[in-house]
Amino acid sequence: MTRPLPPHFSESDLTSALNSLRDTLGAARVFTEESELAQYRDPFPVLEADHFSPSAVVLPHTVEEIQEVVRIATSSGLPLSPISTGKNLGFGGAAPRLPGAVIVDLRRMNRILEVSEKFGYALVEPGVTYFDLHQHLQQHGSRLMLDVPDLAWGSIVGNTLERGVGYTPYGDHLSIQCGMEVVLADGDVVRTGMGALPGSNTWQLFKYGYGPQFDPMFTQSNFGIVTKIGIWLMPRPAGYQAYMITLPREEDLGPFVDALRPLRLDGTISHVPTLRSLLLDAAAVAPRSAFHPGPGPIPDSVARRISEDLGIGRWNFYGALYGPDAVRAATWSVIRDALSGIPGAGFHFAGEHPSPVLATRAKIMAGLPNLETYDILQWHDNGGHIDFAPVSPATGEDAMRQYELARDRCLEAGKDYMGNFIVGRREMHHICMLMFDTASPEDRATTLELCRTLIKEAADLGYGEYRVHPALMDDIAATFSYHDGSLMRLSEKIKDALDPAGVLAPGKQGIWPRHLRGSGL
Amino acid sequence: MTRPLPPHFSESDLTSALNSLRDTLGAARVFTEESELAQYRDPFPVLEADHFSPSAVVLPHTVEEIQEVVRIATSSGLPLSPISTGKNLGFGGAAPRLPGAVIVDLRRMNRILEVSEKFGYALVEPGVTYFDLHQHLQQHGSRLMLDVPDLAWGSIVGNTLERGVGYTPYGDHLSIQCGMEVVLADGDVVRTGMGALPGSNTWQLFKYGYGPQFDPMFTQSNFGIVTKIGIWLMPRPAGYQAYMITLPREEDLGPFVDALRPLRLDGTISHVPTLRSLLLDAAAVAPRSAFHPGPGPIPDSVARRISEDLGIGRWNFYGALYGPDAVRAATWSVIRDALSGIPGAGFHFAGEHPSPVLATRAKIMAGLPNLETYDILQWHDNGGHIDFAPVSPATGEDAMRQYELARDRCLEAGKDYMGNFIVGRREMHHICMLMFDTASPEDRATTLELCRTLIKEAADLGYGEYRVHPALMDDIAATFSYHDGSLMRLSEKIKDALDPAGVLAPGKQGIWPRHLRGSGL
């Protein structure tokens, strides 16, 4: 494995900058050995395994140390790549977008600074995982519930900054973020919202503060290093019941989504449900080879047999009811009535069906952190994935169009369609998991090219993605091209103003500092 | 009345810049006559009536014309003050923060560009008022409901940009904003979120887009001129019932707020209710002189009589139930149980009590636009108000502390306390209306000084304001002083990057362009 240098850096430039960092943090918290750097590479590489490699890793323990780190970086031009805990599977893991950037690993900053039972919030540092906060709530007998993503080992700050989602009523993670502390490239420390008022008692209660609200500008961005965020926690409901609705045919997707939309829009379904394709759920049961030993995509005849054997649909919808018995019963009857127009649809409560996915979703929608969704990576040997993740209007027509586009391109690439619609109030995140054998250079290349094609064809149909692997960040940025790229010009103006040396996460989300624009890195 | 020149501008500089604007817009859309400018002054001045006066007003009709206007301003250094329709009563009306700035009045850009019944949204220009959109929905037999503020003559864009509030479940107006178009100071036109993708079909469906989300940065700010926003509209509920809860004693405020908080936090009360003081409600019935002919604050004995005569409390809480009969009945019983611990509390449905305020609130919480709340200005001759508007944690202790602070300072200033708690999920906007006789220089000075004192004393207790009159924008900005003013430094860096000539709304929310910083304007 090679250890890339930052652009325009010689070995001695790097050594000099790292020595300054060692002076600040101590030598034990500046890593440059291959064995240490290896854990920061993308676990699911689509380019060469060492393409997105750091030149070093530093581990600050405090905000003051981060201030020193960015000052050294700004004065020496050393590019940094801050991570919270560095999960982010399918989106590059801990790897920096810019080869040779120095990772600023914040995992040691893992304090739960405050939990308010009265108001329902927590204030956390970047190293705090969903497991950590959940455990803390349990240990303190909290009546609050934490919204968790599919894999709960990740950082709350990291997930929120990447605009990740969960599945309870608090599933839109940016919408439940309240208050932020950010270190800027010049070392300045900003508290947003009401946190800018000394002694403030509403930093985690009121988002907007006074004047421009900046928090969302620091998500999916490289304008600062976020060192604290507040998140809201939901009072645990009086009752809970997860359910699954199975749809027997591929083409049921369209009418189902059309029937679903009004239930999300009016809040009958008050949380973030998911609609998953057959093979994605099959992957939770067994490796691909157990269903189909041959190469190429799983044929329709086999898919039908899998559906029958597992007792699940070609599409499977996972939702939950929250609240007291009477409310849940009334809500369930409205949902059942509205969605029972699909011939052959099956309605199953958790606990009354053997599906392991239903059991997992029941935990996640109840805010119980786990890693069970990781099982789907057994699908391939050396299994990994990158995601094609377009946003879709919540209509049957759009869902079918996106499904058919993704399915057909997957089939042409010799891959299975493994998709998941995460259903918002008015739109859906369509997460197409492009699974591949990470040890196969051919499969890596095929997968990257497939994702690139999908991004382009989706953009031609008016669909954009919400998030992507570093290898394709520029591709997606290029699709947001209105007015000859005015949104990117805005990002670049702000980037240049806040980080004139261009040292924070260069290239993240396609935003490059001035000296690296157009460099094709 | 004087017509101030922009700072550093001579009459001939101004004439020259205005001539360029006339060349672009036509002479008929550039106003400089006193009769024309008068309507853009603050209707409730607290300084001299002509202090916050523009030097001219321009009326662009299109985005392209706005681009031309900002290019002329940037090249000539002419300060602009964009307004949507220029209501904003109590917060300066249409008046510019910088005396002599040229108002860019967007009222002629009043198209409702799209309403989606399917997804529940509208895309509107700055000149569209709440009345306009409501009428449009009615004419088209829409099943959607518009959240409206107290006075519905204002602009949807303007209200959202100032982070105004409404009272239905969609009452947090920034939270229901989705998609924005902004003209920057260099004439660039940015569409945020998914709107940056040409042919996008999710601009009004998904807020965040790809990369940094900028929309909230353009609220309460002077970083650009917003020319379009999307707002979400709520499906009209199956049923509706407004109610009032009267509290007989001043000190009931504390226990009531503590009982209320869990109901807001868990969503039992799903919308934005209000808790109003006696005299604020009395002002809707008759002028102050009808209750108390003398000078000085209304004595407690008189207040008690007013309470009895009007059959309302010292505090009056206005809420509503949304949904089908069974849901409303179940919810009402939970609310009643939780809030009936206050001895003597009265529970009244709209239609079963003569209070005109209850009738007005019933309309507003149903999304029916009106101007009835304007009646409270009858309290004084030449009645006006500015607002002291601190954010409070939703606790009884904080509510009482804020109330006592505001009440005592009002009494010392010879004024009545007329307050209103707008109850969010975790915090309350405490709107203290400082009513005054706009024709009395003494009363204006007293009122301004009272508000200034309140801002300072509140800040010492950890309370900050969410919004303020232009005369006090710098005062509040100064209270957000964490880390020696790092939030303002961030605002200034972005201001300088996006508007280097410093021509857009100089001084708004305390953000001054470089050449006017510290000028004490």
Coordinates of C-alpha atoms in Angstrom, one line a residue, chain B residues 162-457:
Chain B
E162 CA -37.8 36.9 9.3
R163 CA -38.5 33.5 10.9
G164 CA -42.1 34.4 11.7
V165 CA -44.4 31.9 13.3
G166 CA -47.9 30.6 12.8
Y167 CA -50.2 28.6 15.0
T168 CA -51.2 25.4 13.2
P169 CA -49.0 22.2 13.2
Y170 CA -47.1 24.0 10.4
G171 CA -46.5 27.0 12.6
D172 CA -42.6 27.0 12.4
H173 CA -42.4 28.8 9.1
L174 CA -38.7 28.1 8.4
S175 CA -39.2 24.4 9.1
I176 CA -41.9 24.2 6.4
Q177 CA -39.8 26.1 3.8
C178 CA -38.4 23.9 1.0
G179 CA -36.4 25.3 -1.8
M180 CA -35.3 28.9 -2.4
E181 CA -34.1 31.1 -5.2
V182 CA -31.7 33.9 -4.3
V183 CA -30.0 36.7 -6.2
L184 CA -26.5 37.4 -4.9
A185 CA -24.9 40.8 -4.8
D186 CA -22.9 40.0 -8.0
G187 CA -26.1 39.2 -9.8
D188 CA -25.7 35.4 -9.7
V189 CA -28.9 33.5 -9.3
V190 CA -28.8 30.5 -7.0
R191 CA -31.4 27.8 -6.6
T192 CA -30.9 25.9 -3.4
G193 CA -31.4 22.2 -2.6
M194 CA -32.7 20.0 -5.4
G195 CA -33.5 23.2 -7.4
A196 CA -29.9 23.3 -8.5
L197 CA -30.5 20.2 -10.7
P198 CA -32.0 21.2 -14.0
G199 CA -35.4 19.7 -14.6
S200 CA -35.5 18.7 -10.9
N201 CA -38.8 17.2 -9.8
T202 CA -38.1 17.4 -6.0
W203 CA -37.2 21.1 -5.4
Q204 CA -40.2 21.5 -3.1
L205 CA -40.1 17.9 -1.8
F206 CA -36.6 17.6 -0.2
K207 CA -34.9 20.5 1.5
Y208 CA -31.4 19.5 1.9
G209 CA -30.2 18.7 -1.6
Y210 CA -26.5 17.7 -2.0
G211 CA -23.7 19.5 -0.3
P212 CA -24.1 22.3 2.3
Q213 CA -27.7 23.5 2.8
F214 CA -27.8 27.2 2.5
D215 CA -31.4 28.2 2.9
P216 CA -31.4 29.1 6.6
M217 CA -28.4 31.3 6.1
F218 CA -30.5 33.6 3.9
T219 CA -33.0 34.1 6.7
Q220 CA -32.6 37.1 9.1
S221 CA -29.7 38.0 6.9
N222 CA -28.3 40.3 4.3
F223 CA -26.5 37.8 2.1
G224 CA -28.8 37.8 -0.9
I225 CA -32.3 38.8 -2.2
V226 CA -34.7 35.9 -2.1
T227 CA -36.9 35.8 -5.1
K228 CA -38.8 32.5 -4.6
I229 CA -39.5 30.0 -1.9
G230 CA -41.3 26.8 -1.6
I231 CA -43.5 26.2 1.4
W232 CA -45.3 23.1 2.6
L233 CA -49.0 23.0 3.0
M234 CA -50.9 20.7 5.3
P235 CA -53.8 18.5 4.3
R236 CA -56.9 19.9 5.8
P237 CA -57.7 17.8 8.9
A238 CA -60.9 15.7 9.2
G239 CA -62.1 17.9 12.0
Y240 CA -61.2 20.9 14.1
Q241 CA -62.1 22.6 17.4
A242 CA -60.4 25.6 19.0
Y243 CA -60.5 26.1 22.7
M244 CA -59.4 28.6 25.4
I245 CA -58.2 27.9 28.9
T246 CA -58.5 30.8 31.3
L247 CA -56.2 31.0 34.3
P248 CA -57.5 33.2 37.2
R249 CA -54.2 34.3 38.8
E250 CA -50.9 35.8 37.6
E251 CA -48.9 33.1 39.3
D252 CA -50.8 30.4 37.5
L253 CA -48.4 31.0 34.7
G254 CA -45.7 28.8 36.3
P255 CA -47.5 25.6 37.0
F256 CA -49.5 25.9 33.8
V257 CA -46.3 26.0 31.7
D258 CA -44.9 23.1 33.6
A259 CA -48.0 21.1 32.9
L260 CA -48.1 22.2 29.3
R261 CA -44.5 21.2 28.4
P262 CA -45.0 17.4 28.3
L263 CA -48.1 17.9 26.1
R264 CA -46.1 19.8 23.5
L265 CA -43.0 17.6 23.8
D266 CA -44.9 14.4 23.1
G267 CA -47.1 15.9 20.4
T268 CA -50.4 15.7 22.3
I269 CA -50.7 19.4 21.4
S270 CA -49.5 19.1 17.8
H271 CA -49.6 22.8 16.9
V272 CA -48.3 26.1 18.2
P273 CA -50.6 27.4 20.9
T274 CA -50.4 30.7 22.7
L275 CA -50.7 31.9 26.2
R276 CA -51.7 35.6 26.4
S277 CA -51.8 38.1 29.2
L278 CA -55.1 39.7 30.3
L279 CA -54.4 43.2 29.0
L280 CA -53.3 42.0 25.6
D281 CA -56.7 40.3 25.2
A282 CA -58.5 43.3 26.7
A283 CA -56.9 45.5 24.0
A284 CA -58.9 43.5 21.4
V285 CA -62.1 44.6 23.1
A286 CA -61.6 48.3 23.7
P287 CA -59.1 51.1 24.1
R288 CA -57.2 51.4 27.3
S289 CA -59.1 54.5 28.3
A290 CA -62.3 52.5 28.4
F291 CA -60.9 50.4 31.2
H292 CA -58.8 53.0 33.0
P293 CA -58.9 56.7 32.2
G294 CA -55.9 57.6 34.3
P295 CA -52.2 57.7 33.3
G296 CA -49.7 55.1 34.4
P297 CA -50.0 51.3 34.3
I298 CA -53.4 49.7 34.9
P299 CA -53.6 48.9 38.7
D300 CA -54.1 45.4 39.8
S301 CA -57.6 46.1 41.1
V302 CA -58.7 47.3 37.7
A303 CA -57.1 44.3 36.1
R304 CA -59.1 42.1 38.3
R305 CA -62.3 43.8 37.3
I306 CA -61.4 43.6 33.6
S307 CA -60.9 39.9 34.1
E308 CA -64.3 39.5 35.7
D309 CA -66.1 41.7 33.2
L310 CA -64.7 40.0 30.2
G311 CA -64.9 36.5 31.7
I312 CA -61.3 35.8 30.8
G313 CA -58.2 35.0 32.9
R314 CA -55.1 36.8 33.9
W315 CA -53.6 34.4 31.4
N316 CA -55.5 32.9 28.5
F317 CA -54.4 29.8 26.6
Y318 CA -55.5 29.3 23.0
G319 CA -55.2 25.8 21.5
A320 CA -56.9 23.7 18.9
L321 CA -57.7 20.0 18.3
Y322 CA -57.2 18.6 14.8
G323 CA -58.4 15.3 13.4
P324 CA -61.5 13.1 13.4
D325 CA -64.0 13.3 16.2
A326 CA -62.7 10.3 18.1
V327 CA -59.1 11.6 18.0
R328 CA -60.1 15.1 19.1
A329 CA -62.2 13.7 21.9
A330 CA -59.4 11.5 23.2
T331 CA -56.8 14.3 22.9
W332 CA -59.1 16.7 24.7
S333 CA -59.5 14.5 27.6
V334 CA -55.7 14.1 27.9
I335 CA -55.2 17.8 27.7
R336 CA -58.0 18.6 30.2
D337 CA -56.7 16.1 32.7
A338 CA -53.2 17.4 32.4
L339 CA -54.1 21.1 32.7
S340 CA -56.9 21.0 35.1
G341 CA -54.6 21.1 38.1
I342 CA -54.9 24.9 38.1
P343 CA -57.6 25.9 40.6
G344 CA -60.3 27.9 38.9
A345 CA -59.0 27.2 35.3
G346 CA -61.8 27.6 32.8
F347 CA -62.1 25.4 29.7
H348 CA -64.1 26.9 26.8
F349 CA -64.6 25.8 23.3
A350 CA -64.7 28.4 20.5
G351 CA -68.3 29.4 20.0
E352 CA -69.2 28.8 23.6
H353 CA -67.6 32.0 25.0
P354 CA -68.0 35.6 23.9
S355 CA -64.3 36.4 23.8
P356 CA -63.4 38.1 20.5
V357 CA -59.8 36.9 20.9
L358 CA -61.0 33.3 21.1
A359 CA -63.0 33.9 17.9
T360 CA -59.9 35.3 16.2
R361 CA -57.6 32.6 17.4
A362 CA -60.0 30.0 16.2
K363 CA -59.8 31.4 12.7
I364 CA -56.0 31.7 12.8
M365 CA -55.5 28.2 14.1
A366 CA -57.7 27.0 11.3
G367 CA -55.5 28.7 8.8
L368 CA -58.1 31.4 8.0
P369 CA -56.3 34.6 7.3
N370 CA -57.5 37.9 8.8
L371 CA -56.4 41.2 10.3
E372 CA -58.4 41.1 13.5
T373 CA -55.3 41.1 15.7
Y374 CA -54.7 44.6 14.5
D375 CA -57.5 45.7 16.9
I376 CA -55.1 45.7 19.9
L377 CA -53.5 48.8 18.5
Q378 CA -56.5 50.8 19.7
W379 CA -55.0 50.5 23.2
H380 CA -53.3 53.9 22.8
D381 CA -54.1 56.9 20.7
N382 CA -51.8 56.7 17.6
G383 CA -51.1 53.2 18.9
G384 CA -47.9 51.4 17.9
H385 CA -45.6 48.8 19.4
I386 CA -42.2 47.4 19.3
D387 CA -41.6 43.9 20.7
F388 CA -39.2 42.6 23.3
A389 CA -39.1 39.0 22.2
P390 CA -36.9 36.7 24.3
V391 CA -36.8 32.9 23.8
S392 CA -37.7 31.1 27.0
P393 CA -37.2 27.5 28.0
A394 CA -40.7 26.0 28.4
T395 CA -40.6 25.9 32.2
G396 CA -42.8 27.6 34.8
E397 CA -39.7 29.0 36.5
D398 CA -38.4 30.6 33.3
A399 CA -41.8 31.8 32.3
M400 CA -42.3 33.5 35.7
R401 CA -38.9 35.0 35.7
Q402 CA -39.3 36.4 32.2
Y403 CA -42.8 37.7 33.0
E404 CA -41.7 39.3 36.3
L405 CA -38.7 41.0 34.6
A406 CA -40.8 42.3 31.8
R407 CA -43.8 43.3 34.0
D408 CA -41.6 45.1 36.6
R409 CA -39.7 47.1 34.0
C410 CA -42.9 48.0 32.2
L411 CA -44.5 49.2 35.4
E412 CA -41.4 51.2 36.2
A413 CA -41.7 52.8 32.7
G414 CA -45.3 53.5 33.4
K415 CA -46.5 50.9 30.9
D416 CA -48.8 47.9 31.0
Y417 CA -47.4 44.4 30.6
M418 CA -48.9 42.9 27.4
G419 CA -47.3 39.6 26.8
N420 CA -47.8 36.5 24.8
F421 CA -46.0 33.2 25.0
I422 CA -45.9 31.3 21.7
V423 CA -45.3 27.8 22.8
G424 CA -42.9 25.7 20.7
R425 CA -42.0 22.1 21.5
R426 CA -39.2 22.9 23.9
E427 CA -39.1 26.7 24.1
M428 CA -41.5 29.6 24.0
H429 CA -41.2 32.9 22.1
H430 CA -42.2 35.4 24.8
I431 CA -43.5 38.3 22.8
C432 CA -43.8 41.4 25.0
M433 CA -45.6 44.0 23.1
L434 CA -44.4 47.4 24.2
M435 CA -47.3 49.6 23.2
F436 CA -46.9 53.3 22.8
D437 CA -48.3 56.5 21.4
T438 CA -46.3 57.0 18.2
A439 CA -47.1 60.7 18.2
S440 CA -45.4 61.2 21.6
P441 CA -41.6 61.8 21.5
E442 CA -41.5 61.1 25.2
D443 CA -43.3 57.8 24.9
R444 CA -41.1 56.8 21.9
A445 CA -38.0 57.4 23.9
T446 CA -39.3 55.6 27.0
T447 CA -40.3 52.6 24.9
L448 CA -37.0 52.3 23.2
E449 CA -35.1 52.6 26.4
L450 CA -37.4 50.1 28.1
C451 CA -36.7 47.6 25.3
R452 CA -33.0 48.2 25.5
T453 CA -33.0 47.6 29.3
L454 CA -35.0 44.4 28.9
I455 CA -32.6 43.1 26.3
K456 CA -29.7 43.7 28.6
E457 CA -31.2 42.3 31.7

